[in-house]
Amino acid sequence: MKRAVCSVLTAFLLFGITLAASAGDEADVATAMHMWKENLAVGTAKNPDKILSLYARDAVLWGTISGKIRPTPALIRAYFVNAYKKLPKLTVVFKDPLIRVYGNTAINTGYYTFSYVKKGKTKTLPARYSFTLIKRGGDWLLVDHHSSGMPKATK
Protein backbone atom coordinates (compact mmCIF):
# COMPACT_ATOMS: atom_id res chain seq x y z
CA MET A 1 0.00 0.00 0.00
CA LYS A 2 2.82 2.41 0.89
CA ARG A 3 4.48 1.66 -2.47
CA ALA A 4 1.21 2.35 -4.32
CA VAL A 5 0.83 5.71 -2.58
CA CYS A 6 4.42 6.60 -3.52
CA SER A 7 3.70 5.63 -7.14
CA VAL A 8 0.61 7.83 -7.22
CA LEU A 9 2.51 10.76 -5.69
CA THR A 10 5.35 10.25 -8.17
CA ALA A 11 2.83 10.32 -11.01
CA PHE A 12 1.30 13.53 -9.67
CA LEU A 13 4.71 15.18 -9.52
CA LEU A 14 6.08 13.79 -12.79
CA PHE A 15 3.07 14.55 -14.95
CA GLY A 16 1.58 17.51 -13.08
CA ILE A 17 -1.64 15.66 -12.35
CA THR A 18 -3.73 17.61 -9.88
CA LEU A 19 -5.18 15.98 -6.79
CA ALA A 20 -8.62 16.39 -8.36
CA ALA A 21 -7.67 13.79 -10.99
CA SER A 22 -8.48 10.15 -10.45
CA ALA A 23 -5.84 8.53 -8.27
CA GLY A 24 -6.64 5.12 -9.74
CA ASP A 25 -5.94 3.99 -13.27
CA GLU A 26 -4.87 7.42 -14.52
CA ALA A 27 -2.10 7.56 -11.91
CA ASP A 28 -1.13 3.97 -12.68
CA VAL A 29 -0.78 4.87 -16.37
CA ALA A 30 1.33 7.91 -15.40
CA THR A 31 3.50 5.57 -13.32
CA ALA A 32 3.85 3.20 -16.30
CA MET A 33 5.00 6.15 -18.41
CA HIS A 34 7.49 7.12 -15.71
CA MET A 35 8.83 3.55 -15.86
CA TRP A 36 9.16 3.89 -19.65
CA LYS A 37 11.20 7.07 -19.13
CA GLU A 38 13.41 5.41 -16.51
CA ASN A 39 13.86 2.19 -18.49
CA LEU A 40 14.72 4.12 -21.65
CA ALA A 41 17.50 5.91 -19.76
CA VAL A 42 19.11 2.70 -18.42
CA GLY A 43 18.88 0.75 -21.67
CA THR A 44 21.83 0.17 -23.96
CA ALA A 45 22.35 -1.31 -27.42
CA LYS A 46 23.48 -4.50 -25.70
CA ASN A 47 20.55 -4.55 -23.26
CA PRO A 48 17.30 -2.99 -24.48
CA ASP A 49 15.26 -5.50 -22.47
CA LYS A 50 14.32 -3.03 -19.71
CA ILE A 51 12.34 -0.87 -22.12
CA LEU A 52 10.98 -3.90 -23.99
CA SER A 53 9.48 -5.28 -20.77
CA LEU A 54 6.87 -2.50 -20.92
CA TYR A 55 5.53 -3.53 -24.34
CA ALA A 56 2.88 -6.22 -24.82
CA ARG A 57 3.84 -9.15 -27.06
CA ASP A 58 1.39 -7.88 -29.68
CA ALA A 59 2.58 -4.26 -29.49
CA VAL A 60 3.30 -2.05 -32.49
CA LEU A 61 5.90 0.71 -32.58
CA TRP A 62 6.21 3.51 -35.12
CA GLY A 63 9.41 5.08 -33.81
CA THR A 64 10.82 8.58 -34.02
CA ILE A 65 13.96 7.65 -35.96
CA SER A 66 12.58 4.93 -38.22
CA GLY A 67 10.61 4.99 -41.42
CA LYS A 68 8.96 1.63 -40.85
CA ILE A 69 6.41 0.20 -38.49
CA ARG A 70 7.58 -2.43 -35.96
CA PRO A 71 4.78 -5.01 -35.33
CA THR A 72 6.77 -7.73 -33.52
CA PRO A 73 8.87 -7.94 -30.35
CA ALA A 74 11.98 -8.70 -32.43
CA LEU A 75 11.49 -5.63 -34.62
CA ILE A 76 10.77 -3.40 -31.61
CA ARG A 77 13.93 -4.72 -29.97
CA ALA A 78 15.93 -3.99 -33.15
CA TYR A 79 14.55 -0.44 -33.16
CA PHE A 80 15.80 0.22 -29.62
CA VAL A 81 19.17 -1.43 -30.29
CA ASN A 82 19.61 0.96 -33.23
CA ALA A 83 18.31 3.97 -31.26
CA TYR A 84 20.80 3.36 -28.45
CA LYS A 85 23.63 3.15 -31.00
CA LYS A 86 22.58 6.31 -32.87
CA LEU A 87 21.63 8.29 -29.75
CA PRO A 88 24.13 7.48 -26.97
CA LYS A 89 23.11 8.23 -23.37
CA LEU A 90 19.49 8.56 -24.45
CA THR A 91 17.04 10.20 -22.02
CA VAL A 92 13.58 11.74 -22.35
CA VAL A 93 11.50 14.41 -20.66
CA PHE A 94 7.70 14.33 -21.09
CA LYS A 95 5.82 17.60 -21.56
CA ASP A 96 2.09 18.20 -21.09
CA PRO A 97 0.90 14.57 -21.19
CA LEU A 98 -2.80 14.05 -21.70
CA ILE A 99 -3.82 10.71 -20.17
CA ARG A 100 -7.30 9.34 -20.81
CA VAL A 101 -8.54 6.02 -19.45
CA TYR A 102 -11.38 4.02 -21.00
CA GLY A 103 -11.82 0.90 -18.90
CA ASN A 104 -8.83 -1.37 -19.57
CA THR A 105 -7.48 0.92 -22.32
CA ALA A 106 -5.59 4.15 -21.85
CA ILE A 107 -4.19 6.71 -24.25
CA ASN A 108 -1.37 9.10 -23.41
CA THR A 109 -0.73 11.85 -25.93
CA GLY A 110 1.71 14.73 -25.72
CA TYR A 111 5.20 15.71 -26.61
CA TYR A 112 8.60 14.86 -25.26
CA THR A 113 12.18 15.84 -25.81
CA PHE A 114 14.90 13.25 -26.19
CA SER A 115 18.46 14.13 -25.19
CA TYR A 116 21.59 12.26 -26.18
CA VAL A 117 25.32 12.84 -26.42
CA LYS A 118 27.09 13.09 -29.79
CA LYS A 119 30.80 13.92 -30.08
CA GLY A 120 30.81 15.08 -26.47
CA LYS A 121 27.90 17.49 -26.91
CA THR A 122 24.34 17.11 -25.66
CA LYS A 123 21.82 17.18 -28.49
CA THR A 124 18.03 17.26 -28.31
CA LEU A 125 15.28 15.80 -30.45
CA PRO A 126 11.78 17.18 -29.77
CA ALA A 127 8.97 14.82 -30.74
CA ARG A 128 5.28 14.20 -30.28
CA TYR A 129 3.82 10.89 -29.19
CA SER A 130 0.75 8.74 -28.72
CA PHE A 131 0.94 5.73 -26.43
CA THR A 132 -1.94 3.29 -26.17
CA LEU A 133 -1.82 0.99 -23.17
CA ILE A 134 -3.99 -1.90 -22.06
CA LYS A 135 -4.36 -3.36 -18.60
CA ARG A 136 -3.36 -7.02 -18.54
CA GLY A 137 -3.03 -8.93 -15.30
CA GLY A 138 -3.05 -5.68 -13.34
CA ASP A 139 -0.20 -4.14 -15.38
CA TRP A 140 -0.47 -1.37 -17.96
CA LEU A 141 1.40 -2.47 -21.10
CA LEU A 142 2.09 -0.56 -24.30
CA VAL A 143 0.27 -1.95 -27.32
CA ASP A 144 0.66 0.97 -29.71
CA HIS A 145 3.41 3.60 -29.66
CA HIS A 146 3.70 6.29 -32.29
CA SER A 147 6.38 8.98 -32.13
CA SER A 148 7.46 11.53 -34.69
CA GLY A 149 9.73 14.52 -34.74
CA MET A 150 8.07 17.87 -34.12
CA PRO A 151 7.34 19.65 -37.39
CA LYS A 152 9.16 22.87 -38.15
CA ALA A 153 7.25 26.02 -37.24
CA THR A 154 5.48 27.58 -40.21
CA LYS A 155 6.03 31.23 -41.02
PDB file of C-alpha atoms in Angstrom:
ATOM      1  CA  MET A   1       0.000   0.000   0.000  1.00  0.00           C
ATOM      2  CA  LYS A   2       2.815   2.406   0.891  1.00  0.00           C
ATOM      3  CA  ARG A   3       4.481   1.659  -2.466  1.00  0.00           C
ATOM      4  CA  ALA A   4       1.211   2.353  -4.324  1.00  0.00           C
ATOM      5  CA  VAL A   5       0.835   5.706  -2.576  1.00  0.00           C
ATOM      6  CA  CYS A   6       4.424   6.600  -3.525  1.00  0.00           C
ATOM      7  CA  SER A   7       3.697   5.627  -7.143  1.00  0.00           C
ATOM      8  CA  VAL A   8       0.614   7.834  -7.219  1.00  0.00           C
ATOM      9  CA  LEU A   9       2.506  10.760  -5.694  1.00  0.00           C
ATOM     10  CA  THR A  10       5.348  10.255  -8.166  1.00  0.00           C
ATOM     11  CA  ALA A  11       2.829  10.321 -11.010  1.00  0.00           C
ATOM     12  CA  PHE A  12       1.298  13.529  -9.666  1.00  0.00           C
ATOM     13  CA  LEU A  13       4.711  15.179  -9.517  1.00  0.00           C
ATOM     14  CA  LEU A  14       6.077  13.790 -12.788  1.00  0.00           C
ATOM     15  CA  PHE A  15       3.069  14.554 -14.948  1.00  0.00           C
ATOM     16  CA  GLY A  16       1.578  17.511 -13.082  1.00  0.00           C
ATOM     17  CA  ILE A  17      -1.644  15.662 -12.353  1.00  0.00           C
ATOM     18  CA  THR A  18      -3.733  17.614  -9.878  1.00  0.00           C
ATOM     19  CA  LEU A  19      -5.178  15.979  -6.792  1.00  0.00           C
ATOM     20  CA  ALA A  20      -8.621  16.392  -8.356  1.00  0.00           C
ATOM     21  CA  ALA A  21      -7.669  13.794 -10.990  1.00  0.00           C
ATOM     22  CA  SER A  22      -8.482  10.147 -10.454  1.00  0.00           C
ATOM     23  CA  ALA A  23      -5.838   8.531  -8.273  1.00  0.00           C
ATOM     24  CA  GLY A  24      -6.641   5.117  -9.742  1.00  0.00           C
ATOM     25  CA  ASP A  25      -5.942   3.986 -13.269  1.00  0.00           C
ATOM     26  CA  GLU A  26      -4.867   7.424 -14.521  1.00  0.00           C
ATOM     27  CA  ALA A  27      -2.103   7.565 -11.907  1.00  0.00           C
ATOM     28  CA  ASP A  28      -1.135   3.965 -12.679  1.00  0.00           C
ATOM     29  CA  VAL A  29      -0.777   4.866 -16.372  1.00  0.00           C
ATOM     30  CA  ALA A  30       1.327   7.906 -15.403  1.00  0.00           C
ATOM     31  CA  THR A  31       3.505   5.573 -13.325  1.00  0.00           C
ATOM     32  CA  ALA A  32       3.853   3.199 -16.303  1.00  0.00           C
ATOM     33  CA  MET A  33       5.000   6.146 -18.412  1.00  0.00           C
ATOM     34  CA  HIS A  34       7.485   7.124 -15.712  1.00  0.00           C
ATOM     35  CA  MET A  35       8.833   3.550 -15.861  1.00  0.00           C
ATOM     36  CA  TRP A  36       9.162   3.893 -19.654  1.00  0.00           C
ATOM     37  CA  LYS A  37      11.200   7.072 -19.130  1.00  0.00           C
ATOM     38  CA  GLU A  38      13.408   5.413 -16.511  1.00  0.00           C
ATOM     39  CA  ASN A  39      13.858   2.190 -18.494  1.00  0.00           C
ATOM     40  CA  LEU A  40      14.719   4.120 -21.652  1.00  0.00           C
ATOM     41  CA  ALA A  41      17.500   5.907 -19.762  1.00  0.00           C
ATOM     42  CA  VAL A  42      19.106   2.705 -18.423  1.00  0.00           C
ATOM     43  CA  GLY A  43      18.883   0.748 -21.666  1.00  0.00           C
ATOM     44  CA  THR A  44      21.832   0.172 -23.960  1.00  0.00           C
ATOM     45  CA  ALA A  45      22.348  -1.308 -27.420  1.00  0.00           C
ATOM     46  CA  LYS A  46      23.480  -4.504 -25.701  1.00  0.00           C
ATOM     47  CA  ASN A  47      20.554  -4.552 -23.257  1.00  0.00           C
ATOM     48  CA  PRO A  48      17.300  -2.992 -24.485  1.00  0.00           C
ATOM     49  CA  ASP A  49      15.262  -5.504 -22.468  1.00  0.00           C
ATOM     50  CA  LYS A  50      14.318  -3.032 -19.711  1.00  0.00           C
ATOM     51  CA  ILE A  51      12.344  -0.874 -22.119  1.00  0.00           C
ATOM     52  CA  LEU A  52      10.982  -3.900 -23.992  1.00  0.00           C
ATOM     53  CA  SER A  53       9.479  -5.285 -20.774  1.00  0.00           C
ATOM     54  CA  LEU A  54       6.873  -2.495 -20.918  1.00  0.00           C
ATOM     55  CA  TYR A  55       5.528  -3.528 -24.339  1.00  0.00           C
ATOM     56  CA  ALA A  56       2.885  -6.221 -24.819  1.00  0.00           C
ATOM     57  CA  ARG A  57       3.842  -9.146 -27.062  1.00  0.00           C
ATOM     58  CA  ASP A  58       1.387  -7.881 -29.681  1.00  0.00           C
ATOM     59  CA  ALA A  59       2.582  -4.260 -29.493  1.00  0.00           C
ATOM     60  CA  VAL A  60       3.296  -2.049 -32.492  1.00  0.00           C
ATOM     61  CA  LEU A  61       5.902   0.713 -32.581  1.00  0.00           C
ATOM     62  CA  TRP A  62       6.207   3.513 -35.116  1.00  0.00           C
ATOM     63  CA  GLY A  63       9.414   5.080 -33.811  1.00  0.00           C
ATOM     64  CA  THR A  64      10.822   8.577 -34.023  1.00  0.00           C
ATOM     65  CA  ILE A  65      13.963   7.649 -35.965  1.00  0.00           C
ATOM     66  CA  SER A  66      12.584   4.934 -38.220  1.00  0.00           C
ATOM     67  CA  GLY A  67      10.606   4.992 -41.423  1.00  0.00           C
ATOM     68  CA  LYS A  68       8.959   1.626 -40.847  1.00  0.00           C
ATOM     69  CA  ILE A  69       6.408   0.198 -38.485  1.00  0.00           C
ATOM     70  CA  ARG A  70       7.577  -2.426 -35.961  1.00  0.00           C
ATOM     71  CA  PRO A  71       4.779  -5.007 -35.328  1.00  0.00           C
ATOM     72  CA  THR A  72       6.772  -7.733 -33.524  1.00  0.00           C
ATOM     73  CA  PRO A  73       8.868  -7.936 -30.351  1.00  0.00           C
ATOM     74  CA  ALA A  74      11.984  -8.697 -32.426  1.00  0.00           C
ATOM     75  CA  LEU A  75      11.486  -5.628 -34.625  1.00  0.00           C
ATOM     76  CA  ILE A  76      10.766  -3.400 -31.612  1.00  0.00           C
ATOM     77  CA  ARG A  77      13.934  -4.716 -29.972  1.00  0.00           C
ATOM     78  CA  ALA A  78      15.927  -3.989 -33.146  1.00  0.00           C
ATOM     79  CA  TYR A  79      14.545  -0.440 -33.158  1.00  0.00           C
ATOM     80  CA  PHE A  80      15.799   0.224 -29.624  1.00  0.00           C
ATOM     81  CA  VAL A  81      19.173  -1.430 -30.294  1.00  0.00           C
ATOM     82  CA  ASN A  82      19.608   0.961 -33.228  1.00  0.00           C
ATOM     83  CA  ALA A  83      18.307   3.970 -31.263  1.00  0.00           C
ATOM     84  CA  TYR A  84      20.797   3.362 -28.446  1.00  0.00           C
ATOM     85  CA  LYS A  85      23.627   3.152 -31.001  1.00  0.00           C
ATOM     86  CA  LYS A  86      22.579   6.307 -32.870  1.00  0.00           C
ATOM     87  CA  LEU A  87      21.630   8.295 -29.755  1.00  0.00           C
ATOM     88  CA  PRO A  88      24.133   7.482 -26.971  1.00  0.00           C
ATOM     89  CA  LYS A  89      23.107   8.229 -23.366  1.00  0.00           C
ATOM     90  CA  LEU A  90      19.492   8.559 -24.446  1.00  0.00           C
ATOM     91  CA  THR A  91      17.042  10.199 -22.021  1.00  0.00           C
ATOM     92  CA  VAL A  92      13.582  11.742 -22.355  1.00  0.00           C
ATOM     93  CA  VAL A  93      11.498  14.415 -20.662  1.00  0.00           C
ATOM     94  CA  PHE A  94       7.705  14.330 -21.087  1.00  0.00           C
ATOM     95  CA  LYS A  95       5.816  17.604 -21.555  1.00  0.00           C
ATOM     96  CA  ASP A  96       2.090  18.198 -21.089  1.00  0.00           C
ATOM     97  CA  PRO A  97       0.902  14.571 -21.189  1.00  0.00           C
ATOM     98  CA  LEU A  98      -2.802  14.048 -21.700  1.00  0.00           C
ATOM     99  CA  ILE A  99      -3.819  10.710 -20.175  1.00  0.00           C
ATOM    100  CA  ARG A 100      -7.301   9.337 -20.812  1.00  0.00           C
ATOM    101  CA  VAL A 101      -8.544   6.015 -19.447  1.00  0.00           C
ATOM    102  CA  TYR A 102     -11.378   4.020 -21.005  1.00  0.00           C
ATOM    103  CA  GLY A 103     -11.822   0.898 -18.898  1.00  0.00           C
ATOM    104  CA  ASN A 104      -8.833  -1.369 -19.566  1.00  0.00           C
ATOM    105  CA  THR A 105      -7.485   0.915 -22.318  1.00  0.00           C
ATOM    106  CA  ALA A 106      -5.587   4.149 -21.848  1.00  0.00           C
ATOM    107  CA  ILE A 107      -4.186   6.709 -24.245  1.00  0.00           C
ATOM    108  CA  ASN A 108      -1.372   9.097 -23.405  1.00  0.00           C
ATOM    109  CA  THR A 109      -0.735  11.850 -25.931  1.00  0.00           C
ATOM    110  CA  GLY A 110       1.707  14.728 -25.723  1.00  0.00           C
ATOM    111  CA  TYR A 111       5.203  15.711 -26.608  1.00  0.00           C
ATOM    112  CA  TYR A 112       8.602  14.860 -25.263  1.00  0.00           C
ATOM    113  CA  THR A 113      12.184  15.842 -25.806  1.00  0.00           C
ATOM    114  CA  PHE A 114      14.895  13.247 -26.192  1.00  0.00           C
ATOM    115  CA  SER A 115      18.458  14.131 -25.186  1.00  0.00           C
ATOM    116  CA  TYR A 116      21.587  12.259 -26.182  1.00  0.00           C
ATOM    117  CA  VAL A 117      25.323  12.845 -26.415  1.00  0.00           C
ATOM    118  CA  LYS A 118      27.088  13.088 -29.786  1.00  0.00           C
ATOM    119  CA  LYS A 119      30.798  13.917 -30.082  1.00  0.00           C
ATOM    120  CA  GLY A 120      30.811  15.076 -26.466  1.00  0.00           C
ATOM    121  CA  LYS A 121      27.901  17.489 -26.911  1.00  0.00           C
ATOM    122  CA  THR A 122      24.344  17.112 -25.665  1.00  0.00           C
ATOM    123  CA  LYS A 123      21.817  17.183 -28.493  1.00  0.00           C
ATOM    124  CA  THR A 124      18.030  17.260 -28.311  1.00  0.00           C
ATOM    125  CA  LEU A 125      15.279  15.802 -30.449  1.00  0.00           C
ATOM    126  CA  PRO A 126      11.775  17.178 -29.768  1.00  0.00           C
ATOM    127  CA  ALA A 127       8.969  14.822 -30.739  1.00  0.00           C
ATOM    128  CA  ARG A 128       5.280  14.203 -30.276  1.00  0.00           C
ATOM    129  CA  TYR A 129       3.816  10.894 -29.185  1.00  0.00           C
ATOM    130  CA  SER A 130       0.750   8.739 -28.724  1.00  0.00           C
ATOM    131  CA  PHE A 131       0.942   5.729 -26.432  1.00  0.00           C
ATOM    132  CA  THR A 132      -1.943   3.289 -26.169  1.00  0.00           C
ATOM    133  CA  LEU A 133      -1.820   0.987 -23.166  1.00  0.00           C
ATOM    134  CA  ILE A 134      -3.989  -1.902 -22.059  1.00  0.00           C
ATOM    135  CA  LYS A 135      -4.363  -3.360 -18.601  1.00  0.00           C
ATOM    136  CA  ARG A 136      -3.365  -7.018 -18.540  1.00  0.00           C
ATOM    137  CA  GLY A 137      -3.028  -8.929 -15.295  1.00  0.00           C
ATOM    138  CA  GLY A 138      -3.051  -5.677 -13.336  1.00  0.00           C
ATOM    139  CA  ASP A 139      -0.205  -4.138 -15.378  1.00  0.00           C
ATOM    140  CA  TRP A 140      -0.472  -1.369 -17.956  1.00  0.00           C
ATOM    141  CA  LEU A 141       1.400  -2.470 -21.099  1.00  0.00           C
ATOM    142  CA  LEU A 142       2.091  -0.556 -24.299  1.00  0.00           C
ATOM    143  CA  VAL A 143       0.267  -1.946 -27.324  1.00  0.00           C
ATOM    144  CA  ASP A 144       0.665   0.966 -29.712  1.00  0.00           C
ATOM    145  CA  HIS A 145       3.412   3.598 -29.659  1.00  0.00           C
ATOM    146  CA  HIS A 146       3.701   6.294 -32.287  1.00  0.00           C
ATOM    147  CA  SER A 147       6.376   8.980 -32.127  1.00  0.00           C
ATOM    148  CA  SER A 148       7.455  11.527 -34.695  1.00  0.00           C
ATOM    149  CA  GLY A 149       9.730  14.525 -34.743  1.00  0.00           C
ATOM    150  CA  MET A 150       8.072  17.875 -34.120  1.00  0.00           C
ATOM    151  CA  PRO A 151       7.337  19.655 -37.387  1.00  0.00           C
ATOM    152  CA  LYS A 152       9.160  22.868 -38.154  1.00  0.00           C
ATOM    153  CA  ALA A 153       7.246  26.016 -37.242  1.00  0.00           C
ATOM    154  CA  THR A 154       5.482  27.583 -40.213  1.00  0.00           C
ATOM    155  CA  LYS A 155       6.031  31.235 -41.021  1.00  0.00           C
TER     156      LYS A 155
END
